[in-house]
């Protein structure tokens, strides 16, 4: 990527040892699949741009043009709305994180999903939603639980899924945590906002069973899915593509975000083209 305003530190990560493209179980997207997804997104954006009465028309046309195939190899659009750009980000960033995680005993690594019932955004409010504010609030909560005094490190990422029945996005945070940093996350269970209720499992912990499958899922998903309700009222575990109108809204929103808006790295950084722990 020749322009790194949106991908931030990822532009400084070199090709990692772990190549997600070579792991069939990880089901990493192919270049052809990413190219095809961008074609689908361009068609939806262009359709909106043709409707002069649609307030999104101008922004949709601008983004549609930026999702066009690059004129030269490697010159991908600097936007998280591009499936091709996200494929490269996922490959380099997640691969580098996996390289680092492999240096630690599996028992010292945990993956988390953290959900607060209040983290909901109506579809009409998505354009104004600032994910960085949720990360800042979450960071403050962990610091109050003693994170700063604990050893270890973590990486947190904001994600969300859409419920068509309520027309709202349920925002959540995915994390990978190593060492004692996990204790601060576990202690969040004592807070009222993370006690089971509307959300049956506000804090879900998973052991590091498959780094090459789990790391891209937890830290850098390339899209937000739709999740439907089953006849019994429970949420369908399957993930569906957002409806066309909501997908356009999401593309225009994610285009305004940067890697730093969605990801927080605690006590780790990029050095020499790799992600390494502080100190």
Short mmCIF file of C-alpha atoms in Angstrom, two decimals:
data_model
loop_
_atom_site.label_atom_id
_atom_site.label_comp_id
_atom_site.label_asym_id
_atom_site.label_seq_id
_atom_site.Cartn_x
_atom_site.Cartn_y
_atom_site.Cartn_z
CA UNK A 1 0.00 0.00 0.00
CA UNK A 2 1.54 3.26 -1.09
CA UNK A 3 -0.68 5.31 1.23
CA UNK A 4 -0.82 4.16 4.85
CA UNK A 5 -3.05 6.72 6.59
CA UNK A 6 -5.73 4.10 7.32
CA UNK A 7 -3.63 0.97 7.93
CA UNK A 8 -1.27 2.75 10.32
CA UNK A 9 1.38 0.52 11.89
CA UNK A 10 0.52 -2.35 9.57
CA UNK A 11 2.34 -0.54 6.77
CA UNK A 12 5.53 -1.10 8.81
CA UNK A 13 5.04 -4.85 9.27
CA UNK A 14 7.08 -6.99 6.91
CA UNK A 15 5.99 -10.34 5.50
CA UNK A 16 5.69 -12.67 8.52
CA UNK A 17 6.97 -16.22 8.83
CA UNK A 18 3.39 -17.45 9.24
CA UNK A 19 1.72 -17.31 5.84
CA UNK A 20 -2.02 -17.67 6.34
CA UNK A 21 -2.51 -18.41 2.66
CA UNK A 22 -0.86 -21.81 3.12
CA UNK A 23 -3.14 -23.07 5.89
CA UNK A 24 -6.26 -24.70 4.45
CA UNK A 25 -7.92 -24.97 7.87
CA UNK A 26 -7.61 -21.22 8.38
CA UNK A 27 -9.63 -20.80 5.17
CA UNK A 28 -7.82 -17.57 4.39
CA UNK A 29 -9.43 -15.72 1.49
CA UNK A 30 -7.81 -16.00 -1.91
CA UNK A 31 -6.79 -13.01 -4.01
CA UNK A 32 -9.55 -13.95 -6.48
CA UNK A 33 -12.18 -14.04 -3.73
CA UNK A 34 -11.12 -10.63 -2.44
CA UNK A 35 -11.17 -9.20 -5.96
CA UNK A 36 -14.65 -10.62 -6.55
CA UNK A 37 -15.91 -9.17 -3.26
CA UNK A 38 -14.65 -5.72 -4.25
CA UNK A 39 -16.50 -6.05 -7.56
CA UNK A 40 -19.73 -6.78 -5.68
CA UNK A 41 -19.15 -3.80 -3.41
CA UNK A 42 -18.44 -1.52 -6.37
CA UNK A 43 -21.69 -2.49 -8.06
CA UNK A 44 -23.69 -1.70 -4.93
CA UNK A 45 -21.92 1.62 -4.48
CA UNK A 46 -22.39 2.59 -8.12
CA UNK A 47 -26.10 1.78 -7.92
CA UNK A 48 -26.44 4.19 -4.99
CA UNK A 49 -24.36 6.85 -6.77
CA UNK A 50 -26.80 6.88 -9.70
CA UNK A 51 -29.64 8.01 -7.44
CA UNK A 52 -29.19 11.78 -7.09
CA UNK A 53 -31.83 11.83 -4.35
CA UNK A 54 -29.75 9.51 -2.17
CA UNK A 55 -27.71 11.58 0.31
CA UNK A 56 -24.94 8.96 0.02
CA UNK A 57 -24.56 9.33 -3.75
CA UNK A 58 -21.41 11.45 -3.88
CA UNK A 59 -19.56 9.48 -1.18
CA UNK A 60 -20.63 6.20 -2.79
CA UNK A 61 -19.25 7.26 -6.18
CA UNK A 62 -15.96 8.37 -4.65
CA UNK A 63 -15.53 5.07 -2.79
CA UNK A 64 -16.60 3.03 -5.83
CA UNK A 65 -13.78 4.58 -7.82
CA UNK A 66 -11.23 3.92 -5.09
CA UNK A 67 -12.20 0.24 -5.00
CA UNK A 68 -11.26 -0.14 -8.66
CA UNK A 69 -8.44 -2.62 -9.39
CA UNK A 70 -5.00 -1.06 -8.83
CA UNK A 71 -3.02 -0.03 -11.89
CA UNK A 72 0.17 -1.56 -10.50
CA UNK A 73 0.83 -4.59 -8.31
CA UNK A 74 0.76 -3.72 -4.62
CA UNK A 75 -0.89 -0.31 -5.03
CA UNK A 76 -4.02 -1.18 -3.10
CA UNK A 77 -6.56 1.39 -1.93
CA UNK A 78 -5.85 2.80 1.51
CA UNK A 79 -9.28 1.93 2.89
CA UNK A 80 -10.62 -0.76 5.19
CA UNK A 81 -13.66 -1.00 2.90
CA UNK A 82 -11.56 -2.81 0.29
CA UNK A 83 -11.56 -6.58 0.61
CA UNK A 84 -8.19 -6.70 -1.15
CA UNK A 85 -6.65 -4.16 1.21
CA UNK A 86 -8.07 -6.01 4.21
CA UNK A 87 -6.69 -9.29 2.88
CA UNK A 88 -3.20 -7.80 2.89
CA UNK A 89 -3.71 -6.25 6.32
CA UNK A 90 -4.95 -9.57 7.72
CA UNK A 91 -2.10 -11.47 6.12
CA UNK A 92 0.66 -9.21 7.43
CA UNK A 93 -0.76 -8.12 10.80
CA UNK A 94 -2.29 -11.41 11.90
CA UNK A 95 0.66 -13.39 10.61
CA UNK A 96 3.02 -11.22 12.65
CA UNK A 97 0.84 -11.63 15.77
CA UNK A 98 0.87 -15.41 15.27
CA UNK A 99 4.66 -15.38 14.93
CA UNK A 100 4.81 -13.64 18.31
CA UNK A 101 2.23 -15.90 19.98
CA UNK A 102 4.16 -19.01 18.97
CA UNK A 103 6.95 -17.89 21.30
CA UNK A 104 4.64 -18.31 24.33
CA UNK A 105 3.27 -21.49 25.93
CA UNK A 106 -0.26 -22.20 24.67
CA UNK A 107 -1.54 -22.16 28.25
CA UNK A 108 -0.51 -18.53 28.69
CA UNK A 109 -2.58 -17.34 25.69
CA UNK A 110 -6.34 -16.72 25.72
CA UNK A 111 -8.83 -15.30 23.25
CA UNK A 112 -11.83 -13.31 24.49
CA UNK A 113 -15.07 -11.86 23.25
CA UNK A 114 -16.39 -9.07 25.48
CA UNK A 115 -19.92 -7.70 25.02
CA UNK A 116 -21.80 -5.03 26.90
CA UNK A 117 -25.56 -4.80 26.26
CA UNK A 118 -25.22 -1.01 25.98
CA UNK A 119 -22.84 -1.31 23.04
CA UNK A 120 -25.57 -1.11 20.43
CA UNK A 121 -25.77 1.20 17.44
CA UNK A 122 -28.91 1.77 15.37
CA UNK A 123 -28.41 1.42 11.63
CA UNK A 124 -29.35 5.08 11.14
CA UNK A 125 -26.68 6.06 13.70
CA UNK A 126 -23.81 4.03 12.26
CA UNK A 127 -22.27 6.93 10.33
CA UNK A 128 -21.66 8.83 13.58
CA UNK A 129 -20.42 5.83 15.58
CA UNK A 130 -16.84 6.21 16.85
CA UNK A 131 -15.34 2.79 17.72
CA UNK A 132 -12.29 4.39 19.30
CA UNK A 133 -14.46 5.71 22.12
CA UNK A 134 -15.49 2.16 23.07
CA UNK A 135 -11.84 1.11 23.06
CA UNK A 136 -10.96 4.08 25.27
CA UNK A 137 -13.77 3.23 27.69
CA UNK A 138 -12.73 -0.42 27.75
CA UNK A 139 -9.09 0.52 28.33
CA UNK A 140 -10.10 2.72 31.28
CA UNK A 141 -12.09 -0.17 32.76
CA UNK A 142 -9.09 -2.50 32.52
CA UNK A 143 -6.77 0.09 34.03
CA UNK A 144 -9.15 0.44 36.97
CA UNK A 145 -8.89 -3.34 37.36
CA UNK A 146 -5.11 -3.09 37.61
CA UNK A 147 -3.97 -3.78 34.06
CA UNK A 148 -1.10 -1.28 34.22
CA UNK A 149 0.51 -3.17 37.08
CA UNK A 150 0.24 -6.59 35.44
CA UNK A 151 2.77 -8.28 33.21
CA UNK A 152 1.83 -9.63 29.81
CA UNK A 153 0.26 -7.93 26.82
CA UNK A 154 -2.94 -7.84 24.80
CA UNK A 155 -4.44 -6.72 21.52
CA UNK A 156 -8.11 -5.68 21.33
CA UNK A 157 -10.24 -5.19 18.22
CA UNK A 158 -13.72 -3.70 17.77
CA UNK A 159 -16.20 -5.75 15.76
CA UNK A 160 -19.98 -5.89 15.36
CA UNK A 161 -22.88 -7.82 13.87
CA UNK A 162 -26.25 -6.66 12.57
CA UNK A 163 -29.67 -7.82 13.78
CA UNK A 164 -32.26 -7.17 11.04
CA UNK A 165 -35.13 -7.64 13.53
CA UNK A 166 -34.03 -4.69 15.68
CA UNK A 167 -32.09 -2.87 12.94
CA UNK A 168 -29.23 -2.45 15.36
CA UNK A 169 -25.57 -3.43 15.45
CA UNK A 170 -24.32 -5.26 18.52
CA UNK A 171 -20.78 -4.03 18.99
CA UNK A 172 -18.27 -6.21 20.82
CA UNK A 173 -14.54 -6.42 21.47
CA UNK A 174 -12.33 -9.34 20.50
CA UNK A 175 -9.02 -9.81 22.29
CA UNK A 176 -5.96 -11.96 22.47
CA UNK A 177 -4.25 -11.70 25.86
CA UNK A 178 -1.00 -13.20 27.10
CA UNK A 179 0.16 -13.78 30.67
CA UNK A 180 -1.18 -11.88 33.68
CA UNK A 181 -2.93 -9.30 31.49
CA UNK A 182 -5.73 -11.88 31.36
CA UNK A 183 -6.40 -11.32 35.07
CA UNK A 184 -7.65 -7.79 34.41
CA UNK A 185 -10.07 -9.09 31.77
CA UNK A 186 -11.31 -11.83 34.09
CA UNK A 187 -11.92 -9.30 36.86
CA UNK A 188 -14.31 -7.39 34.60
CA UNK A 189 -16.84 -10.14 35.35
CA UNK A 190 -17.41 -8.44 38.72
CA UNK A 191 -18.70 -5.26 37.07
CA UNK A 192 -22.51 -4.94 36.74
CA UNK A 193 -22.32 -4.20 33.01
CA UNK A 194 -20.61 -7.55 32.37
CA UNK A 195 -22.89 -9.77 34.45
CA UNK A 196 -25.11 -12.24 32.56
CA UNK A 197 -28.51 -10.83 31.69
CA UNK A 198 -29.63 -9.60 28.30
CA UNK A 199 -26.27 -10.93 27.12
CA UNK A 200 -25.97 -14.50 28.41
CA UNK A 201 -22.16 -14.59 28.23
CA UNK A 202 -20.77 -11.04 28.30
CA UNK A 203 -17.19 -12.30 28.64
CA UNK A 204 -16.36 -15.46 26.72
CA UNK A 205 -12.89 -16.95 27.02
CA UNK A 206 -11.38 -19.43 24.59
CA UNK A 207 -8.09 -21.29 24.85
CA UNK A 208 -5.60 -20.88 22.04
CA UNK A 209 -6.49 -24.08 20.21
CA UNK A 210 -5.64 -22.99 16.65
CA UNK A 211 -3.68 -19.75 16.28
CA UNK A 212 -3.89 -19.58 12.50
CA UNK A 213 -7.67 -19.90 12.51
CA UNK A 214 -8.48 -17.89 15.63
CA UNK A 215 -6.14 -14.91 15.30
CA UNK A 216 -7.62 -13.49 12.05
CA UNK A 217 -11.13 -14.09 13.38
CA UNK A 218 -10.51 -12.27 16.65
CA UNK A 219 -8.25 -9.43 15.52
CA UNK A 220 -9.00 -8.46 11.92
CA UNK A 221 -12.22 -9.61 10.33
CA UNK A 222 -12.76 -8.19 6.88
CA UNK A 223 -16.51 -7.58 7.28
CA UNK A 224 -19.32 -7.24 9.79
CA UNK A 225 -21.99 -9.94 9.35
CA UNK A 226 -25.73 -10.11 9.78
CA UNK A 227 -27.03 -12.57 12.36
CA UNK A 228 -30.65 -13.67 12.19
CA UNK A 229 -33.07 -14.87 14.86
CA UNK A 230 -34.31 -18.44 14.88
CA UNK A 231 -38.03 -19.20 15.39
CA UNK A 232 -37.29 -19.94 19.08
CA UNK A 233 -35.87 -16.43 19.50
CA UNK A 234 -32.25 -17.48 19.77
CA UNK A 235 -29.61 -16.01 17.52
CA UNK A 236 -28.57 -18.05 14.52
CA UNK A 237 -24.87 -18.92 14.84
CA UNK A 238 -24.41 -18.63 11.10
CA UNK A 239 -23.13 -15.40 9.59
CA UNK A 240 -24.83 -13.78 6.62
CA UNK A 241 -23.94 -10.92 4.30
CA UNK A 242 -25.42 -7.56 5.27
CA UNK A 243 -28.45 -6.52 3.17
CA UNK A 244 -27.42 -4.27 0.23
CA UNK A 245 -28.54 -0.98 1.79
CA UNK A 246 -26.89 -1.74 5.13
CA UNK A 247 -23.76 -2.96 3.38
CA UNK A 248 -23.40 0.37 1.57
CA UNK A 249 -23.84 2.23 4.87
CA UNK A 250 -21.22 0.00 6.48
CA UNK A 251 -18.77 0.46 3.59
CA UNK A 252 -19.06 4.24 3.81
CA UNK A 253 -18.60 4.06 7.58
CA UNK A 254 -15.62 1.69 7.64
CA UNK A 255 -13.98 3.79 4.93
CA UNK A 256 -13.77 6.61 7.49
CA UNK A 257 -12.05 4.40 10.09
CA UNK A 258 -8.37 3.61 10.48
CA UNK A 259 -6.57 0.64 11.98
CA UNK A 260 -5.94 2.74 15.09
CA UNK A 261 -9.66 3.46 15.46
CA UNK A 262 -10.46 -0.25 15.63
CA UNK A 263 -7.41 -1.84 17.28
CA UNK A 264 -5.65 -1.20 20.58
CA UNK A 265 -2.26 -2.78 21.31
CA UNK A 266 -1.19 -2.89 24.97
CA UNK A 267 2.49 -3.46 25.73
CA UNK A 268 3.42 -4.56 22.23
CA UNK A 269 4.58 -2.61 19.20
CA UNK A 270 6.19 -2.86 15.76
CA UNK A 271 9.97 -3.09 15.72
CA UNK A 272 12.13 -4.21 12.82
CA UNK A 273 9.04 -5.07 10.82
CA UNK A 274 7.68 -7.44 13.47
CA UNK A 275 5.20 -7.14 16.36
CA UNK A 276 7.11 -7.58 19.59
CA UNK A 277 6.36 -7.16 23.33
CA UNK A 278 7.44 -3.92 24.99
CA UNK A 279 10.73 -4.09 26.82
#
